[in-house]
Amino acid sequence: ADFGGPIDDTFAISYLLKKQCDGTVDIRLISVVGRNTTGRATLLAKFLEESGYSDQVDIGMGPPGPCQNFFSISCVGPVWPWIEQFNGWTLDDYDGTVYEQGIDRMIQIIEEYSETNPIYIVTVGALTNLAIIIQQRPDLRKNMKVFTMSGSLFSDTEPFGKFTEFNILDDIPSAAIVYNDRHINPYFGGHICAVPWDTGYYFQIEGVQYQRLLDAPKDNLLVKNLIDQYKTFYFNGGSNFDPGRTFHPNNASASMYDLELVWLAIYVAGLDGDEASKTCQSVDFIEMQEFDVHVNETNGLIIDIDDNDNTIPPVYFAAEFKDNGIEDLSRDFVDTVLDTKKCKKKKGRKGKKKRRSNSLSKSSDSRDSGESSSSSYGSHRSVEQNDELTESNTLITTSEERVSADSIVIIATVSFFVILIVMGICLTGYCIYQMCAGKRSYGVIDSEIDIVK
């Protein structure tokens, strides 16, 4: 993912996280790609931590790339300023796991799968990381089912017609590697499943479904941070994305290319039957269409190829939405992220994790075995955030302190009234004694009572 650039990455990952909570998928790794990958990993890590998911998924860092004007804010993108509220928070403060050599970690994971039990690779950014893996280990293609958001197909698609779509333009040689040699070293099942610009551009969450996100309970930290990042994106240049579409954080999402692809991958994974029978050829909500195509290695355009003998596996593209498909997909997303079911700690995760600098031969921590200082992030939260219900250890401590303070107030109040009663009894006894002794010093007694009052 090119997390921190277009906001659809945040929507897609939010959906994916909740699908892991209900047991639909197992997220082995989220790798970041393009330009400032340390910045992207930092932004993603903080999003996961603030939303309560740092113990649910590992992060892998792809190689950094040159910064271009499109992602001019810290070479990450319009979402980057969101992290500035956390006062210098870095990956060293993160309580999850980050693999600095993300490509190596991806290879390790893919090696665990096979021709009969493939892993789903879902790319929602440039194809750089996947292309590097294919170049290093072409034999691993057979272990992968590949899903990609990339390409543009039709000349009548708004607003540009057929053009070199950004995820391909960002790294044309890598896109060519992923698309063009699939007949030599086939992927599992042969084909690629793809969401092009042509349908993603029209997919927005709006109307009733978007309002449900705005009305989400304050203790739904995932949705809260999703909307906060969307606002940051919009007011730091994101409003210029997706020309021709009308969107604003108050009423509608931007175009949801990446969410469409993540939904497609999860849908296929959930089909009945063995993996060989699970394809994206026919799915709910979207009309899929088969294309025999390559990527032009010069300009990055999707081009038709002659395959009269059917030796090259096809690419199945999402060609158009079915009737009510956008509304149905939007509802599924909103239902999913609003689900109140709590995630259990992922199996095999114990306590805090560390930043890792791994190699294929040996994976080792890049820091000492001491605890990270991630708990200090709580002090950077606003008062409103601290008041929200959460399972953060920092906020549990705050809650316990409040209980103790209330107890002290109650004890002090009771003690004060007890003292008043005792003094009243003593003064009454003294008054009776004075009266019995024939002394008339009531003024002194009245003065003492006034002082007590």
Tab-separated table of C-alpha atoms in Angstrom:
chain	number	residue	atom	x	y	z
A	1	ALA	CA	0.000	0.000	0.000
A	2	ASP	CA	1.105	3.587	-0.668
A	3	PHE	CA	-0.419	4.501	2.704
A	4	GLY	CA	-0.561	8.239	3.338
A	5	GLY	CA	-1.190	9.215	-0.273
A	6	PRO	CA	-4.723	8.631	-1.577
A	7	ILE	CA	-7.195	8.160	1.273
A	8	ASP	CA	-8.673	4.958	-0.165
A	9	ASP	CA	-5.744	3.044	1.375
A	10	THR	CA	-7.015	3.944	4.854
A	11	PHE	CA	-10.557	2.832	3.982
A	12	ALA	CA	-9.299	-0.425	2.458
A	13	ILE	CA	-7.059	-1.307	5.408
A	14	SER	CA	-9.826	-0.450	7.899
A	15	TYR	CA	-12.122	-2.907	6.117
A	16	LEU	CA	-9.390	-5.530	6.045
A	17	LEU	CA	-8.698	-5.166	9.774
A	18	LYS	CA	-12.330	-5.727	10.687
A	19	LYS	CA	-12.528	-8.737	8.367
A	20	GLN	CA	-9.635	-10.248	10.272
A	21	CYS	CA	-11.517	-9.618	13.525
A	22	ASP	CA	-14.436	-11.774	12.380
A	23	GLY	CA	-12.112	-14.548	11.200
A	24	THR	CA	-12.662	-14.034	7.460
A	25	VAL	CA	-8.991	-13.392	6.662
A	26	ASP	CA	-5.562	-13.659	8.234
A	27	ILE	CA	-3.405	-10.604	7.465
A	28	ARG	CA	0.172	-11.868	7.346
A	29	LEU	CA	1.777	-8.511	6.529
A	30	ILE	CA	0.989	-5.033	5.227
A	31	SER	CA	3.933	-3.744	3.214
A	32	VAL	CA	4.339	-0.097	2.259
A	33	VAL	CA	5.627	0.968	-1.134
A	34	GLY	CA	6.996	4.055	-2.840
A	35	ARG	CA	9.085	7.107	-1.908
A	36	ASN	CA	9.408	7.625	1.862
A	37	THR	CA	8.572	4.113	3.014
A	38	THR	CA	9.789	4.835	6.559
A	39	GLY	CA	7.291	7.693	6.692
A	40	ARG	CA	4.528	5.489	5.316
A	41	ALA	CA	5.296	2.752	7.841
A	42	THR	CA	5.302	5.324	10.646
A	43	LEU	CA	1.926	6.714	9.594
A	44	LEU	CA	0.416	3.241	9.240
A	45	ALA	CA	1.846	2.099	12.573
A	46	LYS	CA	0.382	5.068	14.412
A	47	PHE	CA	-2.992	4.543	12.721
A	48	LEU	CA	-2.983	0.908	13.855
A	49	GLU	CA	-1.908	1.813	17.378
A	50	GLU	CA	-4.424	4.622	17.837
A	51	SER	CA	-7.201	2.394	16.493
A	52	GLY	CA	-6.284	-0.543	18.748
A	53	TYR	CA	-4.878	-2.900	16.102
A	54	SER	CA	-1.119	-2.863	16.665
A	55	ASP	CA	-1.298	-6.437	17.971
A	56	GLN	CA	-3.226	-7.614	14.905
A	57	VAL	CA	-0.853	-7.137	11.964
A	58	ASP	CA	2.831	-6.743	11.090
A	59	ILE	CA	4.252	-4.037	8.814
A	60	GLY	CA	6.937	-4.474	6.150
A	61	MET	CA	8.919	-1.623	4.617
A	62	GLY	CA	9.617	-1.699	0.898
A	63	PRO	CA	12.672	0.071	-0.536
A	64	PRO	CA	12.508	3.887	-0.591
A	65	GLY	CA	12.158	5.707	-3.892
A	66	PRO	CA	12.682	9.207	-5.273
A	67	CYS	CA	10.297	11.901	-4.073
A	68	GLN	CA	8.076	13.520	-6.683
A	69	ASN	CA	5.755	16.498	-6.413
A	70	PHE	CA	2.658	14.307	-6.311
A	71	PHE	CA	3.588	13.253	-2.786
A	72	SER	CA	5.367	16.416	-1.758
A	73	ILE	CA	4.418	16.357	1.942
A	74	SER	CA	7.406	14.550	3.471
A	75	CYS	CA	7.453	12.327	0.348
A	76	VAL	CA	4.406	10.540	1.773
A	77	GLY	CA	1.296	12.478	0.806
A	78	PRO	CA	-1.659	14.542	2.009
A	79	VAL	CA	-2.374	12.293	5.008
A	80	TRP	CA	1.077	12.830	6.541
A	81	PRO	CA	0.192	15.933	8.641
A	82	TRP	CA	-2.203	13.722	10.675
A	83	ILE	CA	0.767	12.347	12.613
A	84	GLU	CA	2.025	15.770	13.686
A	85	GLN	CA	-0.465	15.871	16.576
A	86	PHE	CA	1.553	13.129	18.288
A	87	ASN	CA	4.605	15.321	18.959
A	88	GLY	CA	7.513	13.506	17.340
A	89	TRP	CA	6.188	9.942	17.607
A	90	THR	CA	8.391	7.505	15.653
A	91	LEU	CA	8.546	3.831	14.826
A	92	ASP	CA	10.765	3.332	17.872
A	93	ASP	CA	7.687	4.129	19.976
A	94	TYR	CA	5.524	1.520	18.246
A	95	ASP	CA	4.364	-1.509	20.223
A	96	GLY	CA	3.803	-3.684	17.134
A	97	THR	CA	6.227	-5.329	14.713
A	98	VAL	CA	7.833	-3.556	11.760
A	99	TYR	CA	10.179	-5.368	9.377
A	100	GLU	CA	12.700	-2.910	7.959
A	101	GLN	CA	13.585	-5.422	5.226
A	102	GLY	CA	10.008	-5.921	4.141
A	103	ILE	CA	10.840	-7.705	0.868
A	104	ASP	CA	12.775	-10.383	2.724
A	105	ARG	CA	9.903	-10.869	5.136
A	106	MET	CA	7.425	-11.166	2.265
A	107	ILE	CA	9.552	-13.866	0.670
A	108	GLN	CA	9.714	-15.754	3.962
A	109	ILE	CA	5.934	-15.679	4.210
A	110	ILE	CA	5.274	-16.670	0.588
A	111	GLU	CA	7.633	-19.646	0.991
A	112	GLU	CA	5.214	-21.027	3.600
A	113	TYR	CA	2.555	-21.488	0.905
A	114	SER	CA	2.337	-23.829	-2.075
A	115	GLU	CA	0.692	-24.655	-5.396
A	116	THR	CA	-2.238	-26.179	-3.509
A	117	ASN	CA	-2.409	-23.610	-0.716
A	118	PRO	CA	-1.650	-20.160	-2.176
A	119	ILE	CA	-1.361	-16.814	-0.425
A	120	TYR	CA	-3.400	-13.827	-1.626
A	121	ILE	CA	-1.193	-10.889	-2.664
A	122	VAL	CA	-3.214	-7.662	-2.820
A	123	THR	CA	-1.429	-4.618	-4.249
A	124	VAL	CA	-3.010	-1.182	-3.779
A	125	GLY	CA	0.005	0.903	-4.761
A	126	ALA	CA	2.838	0.694	-7.244
A	127	LEU	CA	3.878	-2.863	-8.111
A	128	THR	CA	7.486	-2.345	-7.000
A	129	ASN	CA	7.580	-4.750	-4.049
A	130	LEU	CA	5.893	-7.588	-5.892
A	131	ALA	CA	8.140	-7.132	-8.940
A	132	ILE	CA	11.271	-7.355	-6.770
A	133	ILE	CA	10.040	-10.628	-5.282
A	134	ILE	CA	9.261	-12.036	-8.738
A	135	GLN	CA	12.715	-11.075	-9.994
A	136	GLN	CA	14.456	-12.617	-7.002
A	137	ARG	CA	12.259	-15.695	-6.754
A	138	PRO	CA	10.249	-16.362	-9.923
A	139	ASP	CA	9.501	-19.842	-8.594
A	140	LEU	CA	7.258	-18.303	-5.916
A	141	ARG	CA	4.701	-17.105	-8.471
A	142	LYS	CA	2.977	-20.453	-8.248
A	143	ASN	CA	2.316	-19.812	-4.532
A	144	MET	CA	0.463	-16.519	-5.159
A	145	LYS	CA	-3.001	-15.400	-6.113
A	146	VAL	CA	-2.485	-11.840	-7.339
A	147	PHE	CA	-4.980	-8.992	-6.992
A	148	THR	CA	-3.985	-5.512	-8.167
A	149	MET	CA	-5.504	-2.057	-8.392
A	150	SER	CA	-3.895	-0.814	-11.570
A	151	GLY	CA	-4.518	0.135	-15.170
A	152	SER	CA	-7.050	1.953	-17.322
A	153	LEU	CA	-9.055	0.162	-20.012
A	154	PHE	CA	-11.663	2.194	-21.829
A	155	SER	CA	-11.449	5.315	-23.954
A	156	ASP	CA	-14.784	6.632	-22.688
A	157	THR	CA	-13.931	6.490	-18.973
A	158	GLU	CA	-14.134	9.861	-17.225
A	159	PRO	CA	-12.300	12.168	-17.056
A	160	PHE	CA	-9.201	11.101	-19.033
A	161	GLY	CA	-10.289	8.212	-21.212
A	162	LYS	CA	-7.668	5.490	-21.488
A	163	PHE	CA	-4.453	6.668	-19.846
A	164	THR	CA	-1.445	5.438	-17.880
A	165	GLU	CA	-3.004	4.915	-14.465
A	166	PHE	CA	-0.974	6.127	-11.487
A	167	ASN	CA	-0.035	2.794	-9.870
A	168	ILE	CA	1.480	1.751	-13.203
A	169	LEU	CA	2.938	5.170	-14.019
A	170	ASP	CA	4.682	5.213	-10.642
A	171	ASP	CA	6.821	2.211	-11.667
A	172	ILE	CA	6.252	1.091	-15.256
A	173	PRO	CA	9.082	-1.511	-15.328
A	174	SER	CA	7.666	-3.222	-12.224
A	175	ALA	CA	4.148	-3.233	-13.668
A	176	ALA	CA	5.505	-4.883	-16.821
A	177	ILE	CA	7.236	-7.562	-14.746
A	178	VAL	CA	4.045	-8.385	-12.857
A	179	TYR	CA	1.752	-8.408	-15.909
A	180	ASN	CA	3.836	-9.559	-18.849
A	181	ASP	CA	5.570	-12.827	-17.998
A	182	ARG	CA	2.670	-14.654	-16.372
A	183	HIS	CA	2.703	-17.327	-19.089
A	184	ILE	CA	6.359	-18.178	-18.423
A	185	ASN	CA	6.125	-18.484	-14.639
A	186	PRO	CA	2.366	-18.634	-13.971
A	187	TYR	CA	0.726	-17.421	-10.803
A	188	PHE	CA	-1.514	-19.827	-8.923
A	189	GLY	CA	-4.500	-20.365	-11.198
A	190	GLY	CA	-2.699	-18.465	-13.949
A	191	HIS	CA	-4.813	-15.327	-14.049
A	192	ILE	CA	-4.595	-11.929	-12.345
A	193	CYS	CA	-7.604	-10.192	-10.769
A	194	ALA	CA	-7.579	-6.418	-11.225
A	195	VAL	CA	-9.584	-3.304	-10.403
A	196	PRO	CA	-8.827	-0.586	-12.981
A	197	TRP	CA	-9.430	3.143	-12.771
A	198	ASP	CA	-12.567	2.619	-14.863
A	199	THR	CA	-14.698	1.284	-11.986
A	200	GLY	CA	-12.809	2.545	-8.940
A	201	TYR	CA	-13.294	6.135	-10.070
A	202	TYR	CA	-17.079	5.831	-9.736
A	203	PHE	CA	-17.100	4.052	-6.375
A	204	GLN	CA	-17.842	6.510	-3.576
A	205	ILE	CA	-19.503	6.031	-0.211
A	206	GLU	CA	-22.144	8.711	0.130
A	207	GLY	CA	-25.679	9.464	1.279
A	208	VAL	CA	-27.118	7.310	4.055
A	209	GLN	CA	-24.113	4.993	4.236
A	210	TYR	CA	-21.594	7.797	4.645
A	211	GLN	CA	-23.777	9.460	7.273
A	212	ARG	CA	-23.655	6.225	9.255
A	213	LEU	CA	-19.868	6.641	9.421
A	214	LEU	CA	-20.234	10.210	10.678
A	215	ASP	CA	-22.716	9.010	13.318
A	216	ALA	CA	-20.436	6.185	14.545
A	217	PRO	CA	-20.060	5.925	18.345
A	218	LYS	CA	-17.117	7.887	19.718
A	219	ASP	CA	-15.586	4.738	21.155
A	220	ASN	CA	-15.210	3.292	17.618
A	221	LEU	CA	-11.611	4.450	17.331
A	222	LEU	CA	-11.090	2.812	13.940
A	223	VAL	CA	-13.820	4.913	12.304
A	224	LYS	CA	-12.794	8.005	14.281
A	225	ASN	CA	-9.210	7.808	13.008
A	226	LEU	CA	-10.418	6.931	9.506
A	227	ILE	CA	-12.498	10.117	9.332
A	228	ASP	CA	-9.701	12.167	10.953
A	229	GLN	CA	-7.237	10.982	8.310
A	230	TYR	CA	-9.771	11.718	5.583
A	231	LYS	CA	-10.108	15.304	6.846
A	232	THR	CA	-6.336	15.678	6.911
A	233	PHE	CA	-6.100	14.296	3.377
A	234	TYR	CA	-8.809	16.593	2.055
A	235	PHE	CA	-7.475	19.842	3.530
A	236	ASN	CA	-3.845	19.152	2.555
A	237	GLY	CA	-4.306	18.733	-1.175
A	238	GLY	CA	-6.537	15.684	-1.409
A	239	SER	CA	-9.488	17.783	-2.514
A	240	ASN	CA	-7.728	17.999	-5.897
A	241	PHE	CA	-7.679	14.214	-6.354
A	242	ASP	CA	-10.193	12.415	-8.579
A	243	PRO	CA	-11.108	15.404	-10.795
A	244	GLY	CA	-14.755	15.450	-11.727
A	245	ARG	CA	-15.945	13.701	-8.550
A	246	THR	CA	-17.708	15.636	-5.775
A	247	PHE	CA	-16.607	14.691	-2.272
A	248	HIS	CA	-15.996	16.226	1.154
A	249	PRO	CA	-15.440	14.752	4.643
A	250	ASN	CA	-18.869	16.101	5.631
A	251	ASN	CA	-20.859	14.188	3.027
A	252	ALA	CA	-19.040	11.638	0.842
A	253	SER	CA	-15.826	9.687	0.426
A	254	ALA	CA	-13.324	10.179	-2.356
A	255	SER	CA	-13.087	7.434	-5.005
A	256	MET	CA	-12.549	4.022	-3.387
A	257	TYR	CA	-10.318	2.151	-5.856
A	258	ASP	CA	-8.376	0.233	-3.193
A	259	LEU	CA	-11.439	-0.660	-1.142
A	260	GLU	CA	-13.029	-2.185	-4.246
A	261	LEU	CA	-9.967	-4.399	-4.752
A	262	VAL	CA	-9.724	-5.506	-1.109
A	263	TRP	CA	-13.413	-6.388	-1.165
A	264	LEU	CA	-12.843	-8.423	-4.358
A	265	ALA	CA	-9.954	-10.406	-2.838
A	266	ILE	CA	-11.920	-11.167	0.339
A	267	TYR	CA	-14.964	-12.190	-1.696
A	268	VAL	CA	-12.933	-14.674	-3.753
A	269	ALA	CA	-11.220	-16.051	-0.656
A	270	GLY	CA	-14.629	-16.701	0.911
A	271	LEU	CA	-16.008	-18.750	-1.995
A	272	ASP	CA	-16.793	-22.401	-1.417
A	273	GLY	CA	-14.541	-25.104	-2.784
A	274	ASP	CA	-10.810	-25.603	-3.067
A	275	GLU	CA	-8.476	-22.783	-4.097
A	276	ALA	CA	-8.279	-23.982	-7.699
A	277	SER	CA	-12.021	-23.414	-8.091
A	278	LYS	CA	-12.021	-19.924	-6.551
A	279	THR	CA	-11.744	-17.295	-9.271
A	280	CYS	CA	-12.797	-13.696	-9.798
A	281	GLN	CA	-14.478	-14.543	-13.096
A	282	SER	CA	-17.967	-14.024	-11.619
A	283	VAL	CA	-18.646	-12.088	-8.394
A	284	ASP	CA	-21.381	-10.113	-6.661
A	285	PHE	CA	-21.780	-6.350	-7.186
A	286	ILE	CA	-19.304	-6.149	-10.124
A	287	GLU	CA	-19.239	-7.347	-13.726
A	288	MET	CA	-15.852	-8.932	-14.391
A	289	GLN	CA	-14.461	-9.121	-17.920
A	290	GLU	CA	-11.588	-11.171	-19.335
A	291	PHE	CA	-8.767	-9.383	-21.177
A	292	ASP	CA	-5.641	-10.615	-22.907
A	293	VAL	CA	-3.326	-7.732	-22.120
A	294	HIS	CA	0.212	-6.676	-21.312
A	295	VAL	CA	1.685	-3.421	-20.020
A	296	ASN	CA	3.501	-1.340	-22.604
A	297	GLU	CA	7.030	-1.095	-21.248
A	298	THR	CA	7.511	2.385	-22.700
A	299	ASN	CA	4.391	4.323	-21.734
A	300	GLY	CA	2.678	2.005	-19.229
A	301	LEU	CA	-0.594	1.677	-21.137
A	302	ILE	CA	-2.590	-1.534	-20.901
A	303	ILE	CA	-2.386	-3.017	-24.398
A	304	ASP	CA	-4.157	-5.915	-26.098
A	305	ILE	CA	-2.086	-8.892	-27.139
A	306	ASP	CA	-2.735	-11.627	-29.673
A	307	ASP	CA	-3.266	-14.916	-27.910
A	308	ASN	CA	-5.055	-17.006	-30.466
A	309	ASP	CA	-3.711	-20.240	-29.022
A	310	ASN	CA	-4.757	-19.288	-25.473
A	311	THR	CA	-1.326	-19.826	-23.955
A	312	ILE	CA	-1.310	-16.642	-21.870
A	313	PRO	CA	-3.540	-16.632	-18.778
A	314	PRO	CA	-6.102	-13.803	-18.884
A	315	VAL	CA	-6.504	-10.823	-16.587
A	316	TYR	CA	-9.971	-10.456	-15.098
A	317	PHE	CA	-10.785	-6.767	-14.736
A	318	ALA	CA	-13.698	-5.194	-12.865
A	319	ALA	CA	-15.399	-3.711	-15.938
A	320	GLU	CA	-18.513	-2.109	-14.420
A	321	PHE	CA	-20.766	-2.203	-11.381
A	322	LYS	CA	-23.954	-4.223	-11.428
A	323	ASP	CA	-27.266	-2.545	-10.584
A	324	ASN	CA	-27.043	-1.185	-7.019
A	325	GLY	CA	-23.518	-2.596	-6.831
A	326	ILE	CA	-21.972	0.589	-5.430
A	327	GLU	CA	-24.710	0.943	-2.800
A	328	ASP	CA	-24.428	-2.731	-1.818
A	329	LEU	CA	-20.651	-2.585	-1.562
A	330	SER	CA	-20.852	0.657	0.440
A	331	ARG	CA	-23.325	-0.913	2.863
A	332	ASP	CA	-21.091	-3.955	3.308
A	333	PHE	CA	-18.126	-1.714	4.134
A	334	VAL	CA	-20.056	0.404	6.630
A	335	ASP	CA	-21.669	-2.627	8.292
A	336	THR	CA	-18.216	-4.146	8.676
A	337	VAL	CA	-16.391	-1.169	10.204
A	338	LEU	CA	-19.308	-0.378	12.533
A	339	ASP	CA	-19.395	-3.929	13.896
A	340	THR	CA	-18.834	-3.689	17.651
A	341	LYS	CA	-17.225	-7.117	17.981
A	342	LYS	CA	-13.859	-6.824	19.731
A	343	CYS	CA	-10.791	-8.369	18.130
A	344	LYS	CA	-9.031	-11.086	20.028
A	345	LYS	CA	-5.248	-10.935	20.209
A	346	LYS	CA	-3.914	-12.713	17.160
A	347	LYS	CA	-2.616	-16.199	17.877
A	348	GLY	CA	1.097	-16.313	18.565
A	349	ARG	CA	1.367	-12.655	19.646
A	350	LYS	CA	2.581	-12.164	23.196
A	351	GLY	CA	3.120	-8.712	24.646
A	352	LYS	CA	4.918	-5.927	22.876
A	353	LYS	CA	6.767	-6.429	19.639
A	354	LYS	CA	9.838	-4.714	18.296
A	355	ARG	CA	11.175	-3.245	15.121
A	356	ARG	CA	12.951	-5.979	13.227
A	357	SER	CA	15.808	-5.920	10.753
A	358	ASN	CA	15.447	-9.334	9.178
A	359	SER	CA	17.321	-11.373	6.594
A	360	LEU	CA	16.374	-14.513	4.754
A	361	SER	CA	18.843	-16.585	6.706
A	362	LYS	CA	18.137	-15.141	10.137
A	363	SER	CA	15.528	-12.778	11.525
A	364	SER	CA	16.744	-10.731	14.481
A	365	ASP	CA	15.653	-7.681	16.444
A	366	SER	CA	17.465	-4.476	15.589
A	367	ARG	CA	17.191	-3.221	19.148
A	368	ASP	CA	17.781	-4.515	22.655
A	369	SER	CA	15.174	-6.741	24.261
A	370	GLY	CA	13.933	-3.997	26.574
A	371	GLU	CA	10.379	-2.713	26.488
A	372	SER	CA	9.610	0.091	24.072
A	373	SER	CA	8.410	3.426	25.376
A	374	SER	CA	5.224	3.320	23.334
A	375	SER	CA	2.968	3.781	26.352
A	376	SER	CA	4.058	7.407	26.532
A	377	TYR	CA	1.958	8.202	23.459
A	378	GLY	CA	-1.051	8.585	25.728
A	379	SER	CA	0.236	11.949	26.944
A	380	HIS	CA	-0.057	13.334	23.395
A	381	ARG	CA	-3.784	12.632	23.161
A	382	SER	CA	-6.381	15.357	23.579
A	383	VAL	CA	-8.607	15.399	26.682
A	384	GLU	CA	-11.523	14.267	24.521
A	385	GLN	CA	-9.548	11.254	23.303
A	386	ASN	CA	-8.548	10.321	26.839
A	387	ASP	CA	-12.219	10.293	27.851
A	388	GLU	CA	-13.097	7.748	25.184
A	389	LEU	CA	-13.521	4.088	26.041
A	390	THR	CA	-10.506	2.061	24.954
A	391	GLU	CA	-8.396	-0.897	25.976
A	392	SER	CA	-5.186	1.113	26.026
A	393	ASN	CA	-3.116	0.461	29.166
A	394	THR	CA	-2.394	4.163	29.452
A	395	LEU	CA	-6.072	5.057	29.547
A	396	ILE	CA	-6.915	2.271	32.002
A	397	THR	CA	-4.390	3.822	34.377
A	398	THR	CA	-6.083	7.199	33.961
A	399	SER	CA	-9.460	5.633	34.737
A	400	GLU	CA	-8.130	3.990	37.922
A	401	GLU	CA	-6.731	7.302	39.095
A	402	ARG	CA	-10.147	8.878	38.688
A	403	VAL	CA	-11.751	6.138	40.803
A	404	SER	CA	-9.171	6.689	43.547
A	405	ALA	CA	-9.778	10.451	43.505
A	406	ASP	CA	-13.544	9.978	43.850
A	407	SER	CA	-12.982	7.655	46.819
A	408	ILE	CA	-10.806	10.265	48.543
A	409	VAL	CA	-13.498	12.928	48.106
A	410	ILE	CA	-16.157	10.641	49.600
A	411	ILE	CA	-13.973	9.693	52.589
A	412	ALA	CA	-13.058	13.321	53.258
A	413	THR	CA	-16.725	14.402	53.135
A	414	VAL	CA	-17.838	11.678	55.534
A	415	SER	CA	-14.987	12.512	57.913
A	416	PHE	CA	-15.987	16.193	57.959
A	417	PHE	CA	-19.566	15.414	58.966
A	418	VAL	CA	-18.422	12.981	61.653
A	419	ILE	CA	-16.249	15.732	63.152
A	420	LEU	CA	-19.199	18.142	63.140
A	421	ILE	CA	-21.412	15.632	64.958
A	422	VAL	CA	-18.764	14.925	67.592
A	423	MET	CA	-18.173	18.647	68.188
A	424	GLY	CA	-21.928	19.199	68.468
A	425	ILE	CA	-22.220	16.510	71.101
A	426	CYS	CA	-19.310	17.983	73.052
A	427	LEU	CA	-20.705	21.519	72.909
A	428	THR	CA	-24.137	20.361	74.020
A	429	GLY	CA	-22.605	18.565	76.998
A	430	TYR	CA	-20.562	21.622	77.884
A	431	CYS	CA	-23.666	23.846	77.702
A	432	ILE	CA	-25.621	21.569	80.038
A	433	TYR	CA	-22.685	21.521	82.442
A	434	GLN	CA	-22.522	25.361	82.492
A	435	MET	CA	-26.245	25.677	83.069
A	436	CYS	CA	-26.121	23.210	85.906
A	437	ALA	CA	-23.210	25.089	87.475
A	438	GLY	CA	-25.229	28.305	87.421
A	439	LYS	CA	-22.903	30.084	85.054
A	440	ARG	CA	-24.281	32.195	82.180
A	441	SER	CA	-21.549	32.195	79.621
A	442	TYR	CA	-23.883	31.529	76.690
A	443	GLY	CA	-22.234	34.222	74.627
A	444	VAL	CA	-19.023	32.318	74.581
A	445	ILE	CA	-20.850	29.151	73.643
A	446	ASP	CA	-22.769	30.952	70.899
A	447	SER	CA	-19.519	32.310	69.557
A	448	GLU	CA	-18.026	28.848	69.532
A	449	ILE	CA	-21.052	27.496	67.691
A	450	ASP	CA	-20.826	30.304	65.164
A	451	ILE	CA	-17.210	29.450	64.532
A	452	VAL	CA	-18.108	25.787	63.978
A	453	LYS	CA	-20.812	26.809	61.512
